Phi, psi and omega in degrees: 000138181274147181250113181253023184302315180296323178297317177294321180297325183280322189248002179301141178226140182288146170209169182244128172256136182262114181264129178300139174286169179288137178287153177293150181204164176266122179288122184291332182281317184261340183078006181266151177277130176258115184291158179292154177262159183287164174298137182251131177264125181242118177282133181209183181222148176198172177271119184251125185227152170287162178282145177274175184300326179290328181280333176279140176255115184272356179284169179301135179071028180300156185288316186244160176235179179293342179280345183279161185224168168236145181239123173266114194226136180278342179265203180238139171238152180260155175302137181068007176290145180265137173234153179242121179239118179051041177084359178251138179270140178227151178245134181295120183263311181204174182214157174233109180282134174245020186293343175292326184257334184204201189249020184228169176228145175261124179250134175261123184241139182252132182295137180257127176286142178245000000 
């Protein structure tokens, strides 16, 4: 397994991942409704890069644009999870696991219009 720890130490950049709160539910033991919890903001770090020409699809209706990014991240993100990078929101579109070779995953995130 390859060790990219020094690379992460040099190029890590902060971003915020938004973790969905717990949905409301009826407690089976007490019979009471437990209300949903709020969205949780978690500060974290990863290597944030623009997409290269091969990752951008230049044909009509291409998947990604120049505003989209990829995040090389040592933690985990979920599909459709929202992250905030420099004040802009992005939604996790897809991922490429590199866990066979190392300790990170590459996530492709698409900018969300507000």
